[in-house]
Amino acid sequence: LIGKERAKDEINILLEPIKRNTAPAIAFAVKYLLEVEKASPETVLFVSPSDHLINPEDKFVEYVKFAESIAKEGYIITFGVNPYTPETGYGYIEADIKSPLKMENIFQVFKVKKFHEKPSLEVAQKYISTGNYYWNSGMFMFSIKTILEEFKALSPDIFRLITENSFEELIKKFTEMPDISIDYAVMERTEKAVVIPLYIQWSDVGSWDSVYSIYPKDKDNNVKFGNVFTVETKNSLIVGNKRLISTINIEDLIVVETDDVLLITHRGDTQKVKDLVKQLSNDEKTREYVIHHTTVYRPWGSFTELEKGNRYKIKRLTVYPGEALSLQLHHHRSEHWVVVKGTAKVYLENIETGEKKEIYVHENESIYVPKSFKHRLENPGKINLEVIEIQVGEYLEEDDIIRFEDKYKRLNN
């Protein structure tokens, strides 16, 4: 999916070798820009989460352009959102509004007095009443030079790793990075932090409560998606997927159906989903629901698990035009492929006899791939290839794959 987006938009996407929170991710990007892109230390970077809803966008762009001029003066900017409700799901920024650093038209710049964790409702109400607290949006802006200076002073472990290693060496040593956010590593201790208040519509869409708040409501104040039928239902978010979701005489609920999980909770409690996921992860009976997604994306396309039973598994494969799965074999399963859209180019090799063949399989045709045969599925066409795959065997997990050739360099995986 990422490769497809990169090709479409002609952008560079840099992925962490392993999850290590936002401070190492930013340091990793800085190292890439300096060494690979040959960026100037004066280059200004804008750091943002990917799940924000911002409106109007053109006004936000004006804020960002203004912030760039402040970043060039050596400050680290954090964007604070003017709070319109006592939200308990966001952190807060306390600003020194009595001594503004700069006032220009709609723009304001204040020194940051303190960062505050997510508060209780009572504390959040107090924050709003004082008028000098803003929601912490998690967006930052700074120059490469400034952030390196702060890493050196405040996070020497991170600074050492990015200065003593080349970019390629850093990839291999990324596991040595501390697991720490940019808030804890730099922002809460730096003397260079300033906040620019945003007077726009903003949501981090970080919970189902956020989804409910941003979408238009029906006459009963409900937000509904998918195949949903309601009777005497009010003030609720209901998200259907494949099945019909029907409700009778409920209020203030969040109901979300996915392929493998159904979530039901009260509105206002969806921040606790993280705690639920942690509990599911720690239970052997439910861990699979957390670590295995029904749809998995690969460089060549994606596959979705449709059904799983004793000694069989059914998947839907989507292969992008011109892409191919690796040349591979499985020791513990055979596969049946039924083409439902497009044309497949299939390579089969019997490793015992050496017999090889290449076959084109068209829509509504099928082919059998025996256990321990080398095989490859390829899409030679101009449209997505869709295949129903039926696996049969005593072991059906994804690690039963031996790769011999792979255009995506996954031979060691």
CSV table of C-alpha atoms in Angstrom, one decimal:
chain,number,residue,atom,x,y,z
A,1,LEU,CA,0.0,0.0,0.0
A,2,ILE,CA,2.8,2.4,0.9
A,3,GLY,CA,4.7,1.5,-2.2
A,4,LYS,CA,1.6,2.1,-4.3
A,5,GLU,CA,1.0,5.6,-2.7
A,6,ARG,CA,4.7,6.5,-3.2
A,7,ALA,CA,4.6,5.7,-6.9
A,8,LYS,CA,1.4,7.6,-7.4
A,9,ASP,CA,2.4,10.7,-5.5
A,10,GLU,CA,6.1,10.7,-6.2
A,11,ILE,CA,7.0,11.1,-2.5
A,12,ASN,CA,9.6,9.6,-0.2
A,13,ILE,CA,8.3,7.5,2.6
A,14,LEU,CA,10.7,6.6,5.4
A,15,LEU,CA,9.7,3.8,7.7
A,16,GLU,CA,11.2,3.1,11.1
A,17,PRO,CA,13.1,-0.3,11.2
A,18,ILE,CA,11.2,-0.9,14.5
A,19,LYS,CA,8.7,1.1,16.6
A,20,ARG,CA,10.6,3.5,18.9
A,21,ASN,CA,8.1,6.4,19.5
A,22,THR,CA,8.3,9.9,18.0
A,23,ALA,CA,11.7,11.2,19.2
A,24,PRO,CA,13.7,8.4,17.5
A,25,ALA,CA,11.5,8.7,14.4
A,26,ILE,CA,12.2,12.4,14.1
A,27,ALA,CA,15.9,11.8,14.7
A,28,PHE,CA,15.9,9.1,12.0
A,29,ALA,CA,14.3,11.5,9.5
A,30,VAL,CA,16.8,14.2,10.4
A,31,LYS,CA,19.7,11.8,9.7
A,32,TYR,CA,18.1,10.9,6.4
A,33,LEU,CA,17.6,14.5,5.3
A,34,LEU,CA,21.2,15.5,6.2
A,35,GLU,CA,23.0,12.5,4.8
A,36,VAL,CA,20.9,11.2,1.9
A,37,GLU,CA,19.0,14.3,0.8
A,38,LYS,CA,21.9,16.7,1.6
A,39,ALA,CA,19.6,19.1,3.3
A,40,SER,CA,20.9,22.3,4.9
A,41,PRO,CA,20.9,22.4,8.8
A,42,GLU,CA,18.7,25.5,8.4
A,43,THR,CA,16.0,23.5,6.8
A,44,VAL,CA,12.7,23.7,8.7
A,45,LEU,CA,10.7,20.5,9.4
A,46,PHE,CA,7.0,20.2,10.0
A,47,VAL,CA,6.1,17.1,12.1
A,48,SER,CA,2.5,16.0,12.3
A,49,PRO,CA,0.5,12.9,13.1
A,50,SER,CA,-1.4,11.4,10.2
A,51,ASP,CA,-4.9,11.1,11.6
A,52,HIS,CA,-6.0,14.8,12.1
A,53,LEU,CA,-9.1,16.4,10.7
A,54,ILE,CA,-8.4,20.1,10.1
A,55,ASN,CA,-10.8,22.7,8.7
A,56,PRO,CA,-10.5,25.1,6.9
A,57,GLU,CA,-7.2,23.8,5.4
A,58,ASP,CA,-6.3,27.1,3.7
A,59,LYS,CA,-6.3,28.9,7.1
A,60,PHE,CA,-4.2,26.1,8.6
A,61,VAL,CA,-1.6,26.5,5.8
A,62,GLU,CA,-1.4,30.2,6.8
A,63,TYR,CA,-0.6,29.2,10.4
A,64,VAL,CA,2.1,26.8,9.1
A,65,LYS,CA,3.7,29.4,6.9
A,66,PHE,CA,3.8,31.8,9.8
A,67,ALA,CA,5.3,29.2,12.1
A,68,GLU,CA,8.1,28.6,9.6
A,69,SER,CA,9.3,32.2,10.1
A,70,ILE,CA,9.3,31.6,13.9
A,71,ALA,CA,11.2,28.3,13.5
A,72,LYS,CA,13.9,30.1,11.5
A,73,GLU,CA,14.6,32.2,14.6
A,74,GLY,CA,15.6,29.1,16.6
A,75,TYR,CA,12.4,28.2,18.3
A,76,ILE,CA,10.6,24.9,18.5
A,77,ILE,CA,7.0,25.5,17.7
A,78,THR,CA,4.1,23.4,19.1
A,79,PHE,CA,0.6,24.0,17.7
A,80,GLY,CA,-2.0,24.4,20.4
A,81,VAL,CA,-5.7,24.2,19.6
A,82,ASN,CA,-8.1,26.6,21.2
A,83,PRO,CA,-10.3,24.3,23.3
A,84,TYR,CA,-14.0,24.6,22.9
A,85,THR,CA,-14.9,21.7,25.3
A,86,PRO,CA,-13.3,20.3,28.4
A,87,GLU,CA,-11.8,17.4,26.6
A,88,THR,CA,-10.2,14.7,28.7
A,89,GLY,CA,-8.7,12.8,25.8
A,90,TYR,CA,-6.0,15.3,24.9
A,91,GLY,CA,-3.0,16.7,26.7
A,92,TYR,CA,-2.9,20.4,27.4
A,93,ILE,CA,-0.3,23.2,26.8
A,94,GLU,CA,-0.1,25.9,29.4
A,95,ALA,CA,1.0,29.2,27.7
A,96,ASP,CA,2.5,32.4,29.1
A,97,ILE,CA,-0.2,34.6,27.5
A,98,LYS,CA,0.8,37.7,29.6
A,99,SER,CA,4.1,38.1,27.7
A,100,PRO,CA,3.5,37.2,24.0
A,101,LEU,CA,6.6,36.9,21.9
A,102,LYS,CA,4.9,38.0,18.8
A,103,MET,CA,1.4,39.2,17.7
A,104,GLU,CA,0.7,39.5,14.0
A,105,ASN,CA,-2.8,39.7,12.6
A,106,ILE,CA,-4.5,36.5,13.6
A,107,PHE,CA,-1.2,34.9,14.7
A,108,GLN,CA,0.1,34.7,18.3
A,109,VAL,CA,3.3,33.2,19.7
A,110,PHE,CA,3.6,32.5,23.5
A,111,LYS,CA,6.3,30.8,25.5
A,112,VAL,CA,5.3,27.4,26.8
A,113,LYS,CA,5.1,27.3,30.6
A,114,LYS,CA,4.3,23.6,31.0
A,115,PHE,CA,2.9,20.6,29.2
A,116,HIS,CA,0.1,18.7,31.1
A,117,GLU,CA,-1.1,15.1,30.7
A,118,LYS,CA,-4.7,14.2,29.9
A,119,PRO,CA,-6.7,15.6,32.7
A,120,SER,CA,-9.9,14.6,34.6
A,121,LEU,CA,-13.1,16.4,33.6
A,122,GLU,CA,-12.9,18.7,36.6
A,123,VAL,CA,-9.3,19.7,35.8
A,124,ALA,CA,-10.1,20.1,32.1
A,125,GLN,CA,-13.0,22.5,33.0
A,126,LYS,CA,-10.6,24.5,35.1
A,127,TYR,CA,-8.1,24.7,32.2
A,128,ILE,CA,-10.7,26.1,29.9
A,129,SER,CA,-11.9,28.7,32.4
A,130,THR,CA,-8.4,30.2,32.8
A,131,GLY,CA,-8.0,30.9,29.1
A,132,ASN,CA,-4.3,30.1,28.8
A,133,TYR,CA,-4.5,26.4,28.1
A,134,TYR,CA,-4.6,24.8,24.7
A,135,TRP,CA,-5.0,21.2,23.4
A,136,ASN,CA,-1.7,19.6,22.5
A,137,SER,CA,-2.1,18.8,18.8
A,138,GLY,CA,1.1,16.8,18.6
A,139,MET,CA,2.3,18.9,15.7
A,140,PHE,CA,5.7,20.6,15.8
A,141,MET,CA,8.0,22.7,13.7
A,142,PHE,CA,11.7,23.4,14.0
A,143,SER,CA,14.9,23.6,12.0
A,144,ILE,CA,17.3,20.7,11.7
A,145,LYS,CA,19.9,22.7,13.5
A,146,THR,CA,17.7,23.6,16.5
A,147,ILE,CA,16.4,20.0,17.1
A,148,LEU,CA,20.0,18.6,16.9
A,149,GLU,CA,21.1,21.1,19.5
A,150,GLU,CA,18.3,20.0,21.8
A,151,PHE,CA,18.9,16.3,21.2
A,152,LYS,CA,22.5,17.0,22.1
A,153,ALA,CA,21.6,18.8,25.3
A,154,LEU,CA,18.5,16.8,26.4
A,155,SER,CA,18.7,13.4,24.8
A,156,PRO,CA,22.4,12.5,24.4
A,157,ASP,CA,21.7,8.8,23.7
A,158,ILE,CA,19.7,9.8,20.6
A,159,PHE,CA,22.2,12.4,19.5
A,160,ARG,CA,25.1,10.0,19.8
A,161,LEU,CA,23.4,7.3,17.7
A,162,ILE,CA,22.6,9.8,14.8
A,163,THR,CA,26.0,11.5,14.8
A,164,GLU,CA,28.3,8.5,15.3
A,165,ASN,CA,26.7,6.3,12.7
A,166,SER,CA,26.0,6.6,9.0
A,167,PHE,CA,22.4,6.4,7.9
A,168,GLU,CA,22.8,2.7,6.9
A,169,GLU,CA,24.5,1.9,10.2
A,170,LEU,CA,21.7,3.7,12.0
A,171,ILE,CA,19.1,1.4,10.4
A,172,LYS,CA,20.9,-1.6,11.9
A,173,LYS,CA,21.3,0.0,15.3
A,174,PHE,CA,17.9,1.5,15.5
A,175,THR,CA,16.9,-1.0,18.2
A,176,GLU,CA,19.4,0.8,20.5
A,177,MET,CA,17.2,3.9,20.3
A,178,PRO,CA,15.3,4.7,23.5
A,179,ASP,CA,11.5,4.3,23.3
A,180,ILE,CA,10.6,7.9,24.1
A,181,SER,CA,8.2,10.5,22.7
A,182,ILE,CA,9.5,13.9,21.5
A,183,ASP,CA,7.4,15.4,24.3
A,184,TYR,CA,9.4,13.7,27.0
A,185,ALA,CA,12.7,13.7,25.2
A,186,VAL,CA,12.7,17.4,24.3
A,187,MET,CA,9.6,19.5,24.5
A,188,GLU,CA,8.9,19.3,28.2
A,189,ARG,CA,12.5,20.3,29.1
A,190,THR,CA,13.6,22.7,26.3
A,191,GLU,CA,13.8,26.4,26.9
A,192,LYS,CA,13.0,27.0,23.2
A,193,ALA,CA,9.4,25.8,23.2
A,194,VAL,CA,6.7,28.2,22.0
A,195,VAL,CA,3.1,27.6,21.2
A,196,ILE,CA,1.1,29.1,18.3
A,197,PRO,CA,-2.7,28.8,19.1
A,198,LEU,CA,-4.9,27.5,16.3
A,199,TYR,CA,-8.3,29.0,16.0
A,200,ILE,CA,-9.7,26.4,13.6
A,201,GLN,CA,-11.7,23.2,13.7
A,202,TRP,CA,-9.4,20.4,14.7
A,203,SER,CA,-9.8,16.8,15.8
A,204,ASP,CA,-7.1,14.1,16.1
A,205,VAL,CA,-9.8,11.5,15.3
A,206,GLY,CA,-8.0,9.3,17.9
A,207,SER,CA,-11.2,7.7,19.3
A,208,TRP,CA,-14.7,6.7,18.2
A,209,ASP,CA,-16.0,9.6,20.3
A,210,SER,CA,-14.0,11.9,18.0
A,211,VAL,CA,-15.6,10.3,15.0
A,212,TYR,CA,-19.0,10.9,16.5
A,213,SER,CA,-18.3,14.5,17.2
A,214,ILE,CA,-17.1,15.4,13.7
A,215,TYR,CA,-19.8,13.8,11.5
A,216,PRO,CA,-23.3,15.2,10.9
A,217,LYS,CA,-26.2,13.7,12.9
A,218,ASP,CA,-29.6,12.5,11.9
A,219,LYS,CA,-32.9,13.6,13.5
A,220,ASP,CA,-32.2,11.4,16.5
A,221,ASN,CA,-28.7,12.7,16.9
A,222,ASN,CA,-27.1,9.5,15.6
A,223,VAL,CA,-24.2,8.9,13.3
A,224,LYS,CA,-24.6,5.8,11.2
A,225,PHE,CA,-22.3,4.1,8.7
A,226,GLY,CA,-22.9,0.9,6.7
A,227,ASN,CA,-25.8,-1.5,6.9
A,228,VAL,CA,-27.6,-0.1,10.0
A,229,PHE,CA,-31.3,-0.1,11.1
A,230,THR,CA,-32.3,1.7,14.3
A,231,VAL,CA,-35.5,1.9,16.3
A,232,GLU,CA,-35.8,4.4,19.2
A,233,THR,CA,-32.1,4.9,19.2
A,234,LYS,CA,-30.5,8.3,20.1
A,235,ASN,CA,-27.2,10.0,20.5
A,236,SER,CA,-25.2,7.0,19.2
A,237,LEU,CA,-22.5,6.1,16.7
A,238,ILE,CA,-23.2,2.8,14.9
A,239,VAL,CA,-20.8,1.5,12.3
A,240,GLY,CA,-21.8,-1.5,10.3
A,241,ASN,CA,-19.6,-3.6,8.1
A,242,LYS,CA,-21.0,-6.7,6.4
A,243,ARG,CA,-23.8,-7.7,8.7
A,244,LEU,CA,-27.0,-5.8,9.4
A,245,ILE,CA,-26.7,-3.9,12.7
A,246,SER,CA,-30.1,-3.4,14.3
A,247,THR,CA,-30.7,-1.5,17.6
A,248,ILE,CA,-33.8,-0.9,19.7
A,249,ASN,CA,-34.2,1.6,22.5
A,250,ILE,CA,-30.6,2.5,23.2
A,251,GLU,CA,-28.9,5.8,23.9
A,252,ASP,CA,-25.4,7.2,24.1
A,253,LEU,CA,-23.7,4.1,22.8
A,254,ILE,CA,-20.8,3.4,20.4
A,255,VAL,CA,-21.3,0.2,18.3
A,256,VAL,CA,-18.6,-0.7,15.8
A,257,GLU,CA,-18.5,-3.9,13.7
A,258,THR,CA,-15.4,-5.0,11.9
A,259,ASP,CA,-14.6,-8.3,10.1
A,260,ASP,CA,-13.6,-10.0,13.3
A,261,VAL,CA,-14.6,-7.9,16.3
A,262,LEU,CA,-17.7,-6.1,17.6
A,263,LEU,CA,-17.1,-3.2,20.0
A,264,ILE,CA,-19.9,-1.9,22.2
A,265,THR,CA,-19.3,0.9,24.7
A,266,HIS,CA,-20.8,4.0,26.2
A,267,ARG,CA,-20.0,7.3,24.5
A,268,GLY,CA,-17.2,9.0,26.5
A,269,ASP,CA,-15.4,5.7,27.2
A,270,THR,CA,-13.7,5.0,23.9
A,271,GLN,CA,-10.4,6.3,25.2
A,272,LYS,CA,-10.3,3.1,27.2
A,273,VAL,CA,-10.1,1.0,24.0
A,274,LYS,CA,-6.3,1.1,24.4
A,275,ASP,CA,-6.6,-0.6,27.8
A,276,LEU,CA,-8.9,-3.2,26.3
A,277,VAL,CA,-6.4,-3.9,23.5
A,278,LYS,CA,-3.6,-4.3,26.1
A,279,GLN,CA,-5.8,-6.8,28.0
A,280,LEU,CA,-6.6,-8.7,24.8
A,281,SER,CA,-2.9,-8.9,24.0
A,282,ASN,CA,-2.1,-10.4,27.4
A,283,ASP,CA,-4.6,-13.2,27.1
A,284,GLU,CA,-3.6,-16.2,25.0
A,285,LYS,CA,-7.2,-16.8,24.0
A,286,THR,CA,-7.7,-13.3,22.4
A,287,ARG,CA,-4.1,-12.3,21.4
A,288,GLU,CA,-4.7,-13.4,17.8
A,289,TYR,CA,-7.3,-10.7,17.4
A,290,VAL,CA,-4.8,-8.0,18.2
A,291,ILE,CA,-1.7,-9.3,16.3
A,292,HIS,CA,-3.4,-10.7,13.2
A,293,HIS,CA,-5.5,-8.5,10.9
A,294,THR,CA,-8.0,-10.0,8.5
A,295,THR,CA,-6.6,-7.8,5.7
A,296,VAL,CA,-2.8,-7.7,5.3
A,297,TYR,CA,-1.0,-5.5,2.8
A,298,ARG,CA,2.0,-6.6,0.8
A,299,PRO,CA,4.2,-4.8,-1.8
A,300,TRP,CA,2.4,-6.8,-4.5
A,301,GLY,CA,-1.2,-6.1,-3.2
A,302,SER,CA,-3.1,-7.5,-0.3
A,303,PHE,CA,-4.9,-10.6,1.1
A,304,THR,CA,-8.0,-10.9,3.2
A,305,GLU,CA,-8.8,-13.9,5.3
A,306,LEU,CA,-12.4,-14.9,4.6
A,307,GLU,CA,-12.7,-18.1,6.7
A,308,LYS,CA,-10.6,-20.4,8.7
A,309,GLY,CA,-11.3,-23.9,10.0
A,310,ASN,CA,-9.7,-27.2,10.9
A,311,ARG,CA,-7.0,-27.8,8.2
A,312,TYR,CA,-8.3,-25.2,5.8
A,313,LYS,CA,-8.2,-21.4,5.2
A,314,ILE,CA,-9.8,-19.2,2.6
A,315,LYS,CA,-8.3,-15.9,1.4
A,316,ARG,CA,-9.1,-13.3,-1.2
A,317,LEU,CA,-5.9,-12.1,-2.9
A,318,THR,CA,-5.6,-8.8,-4.8
A,319,VAL,CA,-2.5,-8.5,-7.0
A,320,TYR,CA,-1.7,-5.1,-8.5
A,321,PRO,CA,-1.0,-4.8,-12.3
A,322,GLY,CA,2.6,-5.8,-13.1
A,323,GLU,CA,3.2,-7.2,-9.6
A,324,ALA,CA,4.1,-10.7,-8.5
A,325,LEU,CA,4.3,-12.8,-5.4
A,326,SER,CA,7.7,-14.4,-4.6
A,327,LEU,CA,8.8,-17.7,-6.1
A,328,GLN,CA,8.1,-19.9,-3.1
A,329,LEU,CA,7.0,-23.2,-1.7
A,330,HIS,CA,5.1,-24.5,1.3
A,331,HIS,CA,6.0,-27.7,3.2
A,332,HIS,CA,2.7,-28.1,5.0
A,333,ARG,CA,-0.1,-27.0,2.7
A,334,SER,CA,-1.4,-27.2,-0.8
A,335,GLU,CA,-3.4,-24.4,-2.5
A,336,HIS,CA,-6.2,-24.0,-4.9
A,337,TRP,CA,-6.5,-20.7,-6.8
A,338,VAL,CA,-9.7,-19.5,-8.5
A,339,VAL,CA,-9.5,-16.4,-10.6
A,340,VAL,CA,-12.5,-14.2,-10.2
A,341,LYS,CA,-11.1,-11.1,-11.9
A,342,GLY,CA,-8.3,-10.5,-14.4
A,343,THR,CA,-5.8,-13.0,-15.7
A,344,ALA,CA,-3.1,-14.8,-13.7
A,345,LYS,CA,0.3,-15.9,-14.8
A,346,VAL,CA,1.2,-19.0,-12.8
A,347,TYR,CA,4.6,-20.7,-12.6
A,348,LEU,CA,4.8,-24.2,-11.2
A,349,GLU,CA,7.9,-26.4,-10.7
A,350,ASN,CA,8.0,-30.0,-9.3
A,351,ILE,CA,11.3,-30.0,-7.4
A,352,GLU,CA,11.4,-33.8,-7.4
A,353,THR,CA,11.2,-34.3,-11.2
A,354,GLY,CA,12.4,-30.9,-12.3
A,355,GLU,CA,9.3,-30.4,-14.5
A,356,LYS,CA,8.4,-26.7,-15.0
A,357,LYS,CA,5.4,-25.1,-16.6
A,358,GLU,CA,3.9,-21.6,-17.0
A,359,ILE,CA,0.2,-21.2,-17.3
A,360,TYR,CA,-2.2,-18.4,-17.9
A,361,VAL,CA,-5.3,-18.7,-15.8
A,362,HIS,CA,-8.3,-16.6,-16.8
A,363,GLU,CA,-11.4,-15.5,-15.1
A,364,ASN,CA,-13.6,-18.3,-13.8
A,365,GLU,CA,-10.7,-20.8,-14.2
A,366,SER,CA,-8.7,-22.5,-11.4
A,367,ILE,CA,-5.4,-24.2,-10.8
A,368,TYR,CA,-4.1,-26.6,-8.1
A,369,VAL,CA,-0.7,-25.9,-6.4
A,370,PRO,CA,0.5,-29.1,-4.7
A,371,LYS,CA,2.4,-29.1,-1.5
A,372,SER,CA,6.2,-28.6,-1.9
A,373,PHE,CA,5.9,-27.3,-5.5
A,374,LYS,CA,7.8,-24.1,-6.3
A,375,HIS,CA,5.2,-21.6,-7.5
A,376,ARG,CA,4.6,-18.0,-8.3
A,377,LEU,CA,1.4,-15.9,-8.9
A,378,GLU,CA,1.8,-12.9,-11.2
A,379,ASN,CA,-0.5,-10.3,-12.6
A,380,PRO,CA,0.5,-9.5,-16.3
A,381,GLY,CA,-2.6,-7.4,-16.9
A,382,LYS,CA,-3.7,-3.8,-16.7
A,383,ILE,CA,-6.3,-4.3,-13.9
A,384,ASN,CA,-6.2,-5.7,-10.4
A,385,LEU,CA,-6.0,-9.5,-10.3
A,386,GLU,CA,-8.4,-11.0,-7.8
A,387,VAL,CA,-8.0,-14.7,-6.7
A,388,ILE,CA,-9.8,-16.8,-4.2
A,389,GLU,CA,-7.2,-19.0,-2.5
A,390,ILE,CA,-8.1,-22.2,-0.6
A,391,GLN,CA,-5.3,-23.5,1.6
A,392,VAL,CA,-5.5,-27.1,2.8
A,393,GLY,CA,-3.0,-28.7,5.2
A,394,GLU,CA,-1.9,-29.4,8.7
A,395,TYR,CA,-0.2,-26.0,9.2
A,396,LEU,CA,-1.5,-22.8,7.6
A,397,GLU,CA,0.5,-19.9,9.1
A,398,GLU,CA,2.4,-17.3,7.1
A,399,ASP,CA,5.8,-18.5,8.2
A,400,ASP,CA,5.5,-21.7,6.2
A,401,ILE,CA,7.0,-19.9,3.2
A,402,ILE,CA,10.4,-20.6,1.6
A,403,ARG,CA,11.3,-17.9,-0.9
A,404,PHE,CA,13.7,-18.5,-3.8
A,405,GLU,CA,13.2,-15.2,-5.8
A,406,ASP,CA,11.5,-12.0,-4.7
A,407,LYS,CA,11.5,-8.6,-6.5
A,408,TYR,CA,10.9,-6.9,-3.1
A,409,LYS,CA,14.0,-8.4,-1.5
A,410,ARG,CA,12.2,-10.4,1.2
A,411,LEU,CA,14.3,-13.6,0.8
A,412,ASN,CA,15.6,-13.3,4.4
A,413,ASN,CA,12.1,-12.8,6.0
